[in-house]
Tab-separated table of C-alpha atoms in Angstrom:
chain	number	residue	atom	x	y	z
S	217	UNK	CA	40.716	-65.969	8.535
S	218	UNK	CA	43.337	-63.321	8.009
S	219	UNK	CA	44.207	-60.908	10.832
S	220	UNK	CA	46.824	-58.867	9.002
S	221	UNK	CA	47.367	-57.556	5.479
S	222	UNK	CA	48.987	-59.926	3.007
S	223	UNK	CA	52.757	-59.829	2.855
S	224	UNK	CA	52.945	-60.935	-0.778
S	225	UNK	CA	51.202	-59.677	-3.837
S	226	UNK	CA	50.930	-56.463	-5.854
S	227	UNK	CA	51.463	-53.142	-4.181
S	228	UNK	CA	49.698	-49.959	-5.108
S	229	UNK	CA	51.686	-47.552	-7.206
S	230	UNK	CA	52.357	-44.254	-5.462
S	231	UNK	CA	50.602	-41.441	-7.283
S	232	UNK	CA	51.922	-37.918	-6.794
S	233	UNK	CA	49.332	-35.487	-5.440
S	234	UNK	CA	47.464	-33.457	-8.002
S	235	UNK	CA	46.297	-29.884	-7.379
S	236	UNK	CA	42.878	-30.940	-8.734
S	237	UNK	CA	42.551	-33.402	-5.876
S	238	UNK	CA	43.713	-31.105	-3.109
S	239	UNK	CA	41.140	-30.620	-0.385
S	240	UNK	CA	39.582	-27.210	-0.296
S	241	UNK	CA	38.636	-25.440	2.899
S	242	UNK	CA	36.118	-22.679	3.242
S	243	UNK	CA	37.323	-19.402	4.627
S	244	UNK	CA	37.008	-19.062	8.384
S	245	UNK	CA	33.647	-17.853	9.604
S	246	UNK	CA	32.139	-17.523	6.132
S	247	UNK	CA	28.682	-18.399	7.466
S	248	UNK	CA	28.884	-15.645	10.040
S	249	UNK	CA	29.899	-13.134	7.410
S	250	UNK	CA	26.992	-14.238	5.249
S	251	UNK	CA	24.607	-13.670	8.146
S	252	UNK	CA	25.969	-10.157	8.701
S	253	UNK	CA	25.709	-9.402	4.980
S	254	UNK	CA	22.097	-10.651	4.857
S	255	UNK	CA	21.192	-8.582	7.904
S	256	UNK	CA	22.514	-5.391	6.321
S	257	UNK	CA	21.590	-5.898	2.683
S	258	UNK	CA	18.305	-7.802	2.883
S	259	UNK	CA	16.529	-7.738	6.240
S	260	UNK	CA	17.299	-4.156	7.290
S	261	UNK	CA	16.264	-2.532	3.990
S	262	UNK	CA	13.027	-4.549	3.969
S	263	UNK	CA	12.317	-3.564	7.578
S	264	UNK	CA	12.930	0.098	6.756
S	265	UNK	CA	10.589	-0.134	3.757
S	266	UNK	CA	7.908	-1.693	5.954
S	267	UNK	CA	8.506	1.025	8.557
S	268	UNK	CA	7.901	3.605	5.826
S	269	UNK	CA	4.633	1.919	4.840
S	270	UNK	CA	3.426	1.989	8.446
S	271	UNK	CA	4.555	5.624	8.866
S	272	UNK	CA	2.549	6.579	5.770
S	273	UNK	CA	-0.487	4.732	7.097
S	274	UNK	CA	-0.163	6.480	10.468
S	275	UNK	CA	0.065	9.888	8.788
S	276	UNK	CA	-2.887	9.168	6.483
S	277	UNK	CA	-5.064	7.915	9.329
S	278	UNK	CA	-4.167	10.886	11.492
S	279	UNK	CA	-4.914	13.291	8.620
S	280	UNK	CA	-8.321	11.657	8.247
S	281	UNK	CA	-9.015	12.310	11.928
S	282	UNK	CA	-9.146	8.629	12.825
S	283	UNK	CA	-7.693	7.251	16.060
S	284	UNK	CA	-4.541	5.412	15.085
S	285	UNK	CA	-3.150	4.405	18.476
S	286	UNK	CA	-2.466	0.784	17.478
S	287	UNK	CA	-0.679	1.829	14.274
S	288	UNK	CA	1.339	4.397	16.174
S	289	UNK	CA	2.352	1.745	18.722
S	290	UNK	CA	3.423	-0.546	15.874
S	291	UNK	CA	5.457	2.281	14.340
S	292	UNK	CA	7.204	2.947	17.668
S	293	UNK	CA	7.951	-0.768	18.102
S	294	UNK	CA	9.338	-0.977	14.573
S	295	UNK	CA	11.509	2.100	15.131
S	296	UNK	CA	12.921	0.665	18.326
S	297	UNK	CA	13.529	-2.770	16.791
S	298	UNK	CA	15.247	-1.277	13.748
S	299	UNK	CA	17.554	0.720	16.019
S	300	UNK	CA	18.354	-2.380	18.097
S	301	UNK	CA	18.877	-4.411	14.910
S	302	UNK	CA	21.360	-1.850	13.557
S	303	UNK	CA	23.262	-1.887	16.861
S	304	UNK	CA	23.351	-5.688	16.962
S	305	UNK	CA	24.546	-5.850	13.352
S	306	UNK	CA	27.341	-3.398	14.192
S	307	UNK	CA	28.279	-5.554	17.205
S	308	UNK	CA	28.411	-8.648	14.974
S	309	UNK	CA	30.615	-6.792	12.470
S	310	UNK	CA	32.933	-5.765	15.296
S	311	UNK	CA	33.120	-9.336	16.628
S	312	UNK	CA	33.856	-10.661	13.136
S	313	UNK	CA	36.545	-8.038	12.530
S	314	UNK	CA	38.404	-9.004	15.708
S	315	UNK	CA	40.734	-11.921	15.249
S	316	UNK	CA	41.607	-13.867	18.358
S	317	UNK	CA	45.301	-14.083	18.993
S	318	UNK	CA	46.801	-17.535	19.215
S	319	UNK	CA	45.853	-20.977	18.075
S	320	UNK	CA	42.671	-22.618	16.883
S	321	UNK	CA	41.473	-22.970	20.482
S	322	UNK	CA	41.648	-19.195	20.993
S	323	UNK	CA	39.761	-18.692	17.729
S	324	UNK	CA	37.093	-21.194	18.796
S	325	UNK	CA	36.674	-19.443	22.155
S	326	UNK	CA	36.318	-16.085	20.396
S	327	UNK	CA	33.660	-17.538	18.115
S	328	UNK	CA	31.809	-19.054	21.087
S	329	UNK	CA	32.110	-16.096	23.454
S	330	UNK	CA	31.865	-13.128	21.076
S	331	UNK	CA	30.622	-14.019	17.601
S	332	UNK	CA	27.908	-16.541	18.483
S	333	UNK	CA	26.145	-14.288	21.029
S	334	UNK	CA	26.303	-11.354	18.572
S	335	UNK	CA	24.899	-13.571	15.813
S	336	UNK	CA	22.103	-14.820	18.063
S	337	UNK	CA	21.084	-11.237	18.859
S	338	UNK	CA	20.993	-10.329	15.150
S	339	UNK	CA	18.917	-13.415	14.461
S	340	UNK	CA	16.513	-12.772	17.349
S	341	UNK	CA	15.862	-9.211	16.185
S	342	UNK	CA	15.732	-10.191	12.512
S	343	UNK	CA	13.129	-12.819	13.328
S	344	UNK	CA	10.908	-10.080	14.722
S	345	UNK	CA	10.722	-8.695	11.200
S	346	UNK	CA	10.445	-11.967	9.310
S	347	UNK	CA	8.269	-13.951	11.712
S	348	UNK	CA	6.696	-11.384	14.014
S	349	UNK	CA	5.302	-9.357	11.142
S	350	UNK	CA	3.981	-12.425	9.351
S	351	UNK	CA	6.252	-12.063	6.351
S	352	UNK	CA	8.220	-14.952	4.937
S	353	UNK	CA	11.973	-14.798	4.561
S	354	UNK	CA	11.681	-14.703	0.769
S	355	UNK	CA	9.349	-11.695	0.927
S	356	UNK	CA	11.684	-9.876	3.340
S	357	UNK	CA	14.637	-10.610	1.074
S	358	UNK	CA	12.740	-9.028	-1.800
S	359	UNK	CA	13.016	-12.173	-3.889
S	360	UNK	CA	9.461	-11.747	-5.089
S	361	UNK	CA	8.619	-15.362	-4.286
S	362	UNK	CA	5.218	-15.736	-2.691
S	363	UNK	CA	4.586	-18.589	-0.257
S	364	UNK	CA	2.772	-21.637	-1.614
């Protein structure tokens, strides 16, 4: 058995690095930025549209003289959640805009201590729209894809 590389024989020819073979790295925090973009451009507009539908239903029921306490409660809950969602999205944007001073360790701490909690809050509130209201993520995003 051989415990070391052979000392004799052909050697590999050194090949200069090619730009086509250079490793590519994704931009820092691209997933976080995607989450913030989705919150503002997909989930929030869909939630506001749904809020408008409920507001119209509340107004129509009230105009018909029908007790609409449950609908009104839903409308109030939606209003409050939309406000909280907008605040949490702004907090995530602020956390993403801040760049930790120093090395990779400082950046990692910033991501852990500031960005991750802000992202979790956006997700928690966004899930109230997508899961709590019984709508799938594709319907909220306006993709027009119905669940199977």
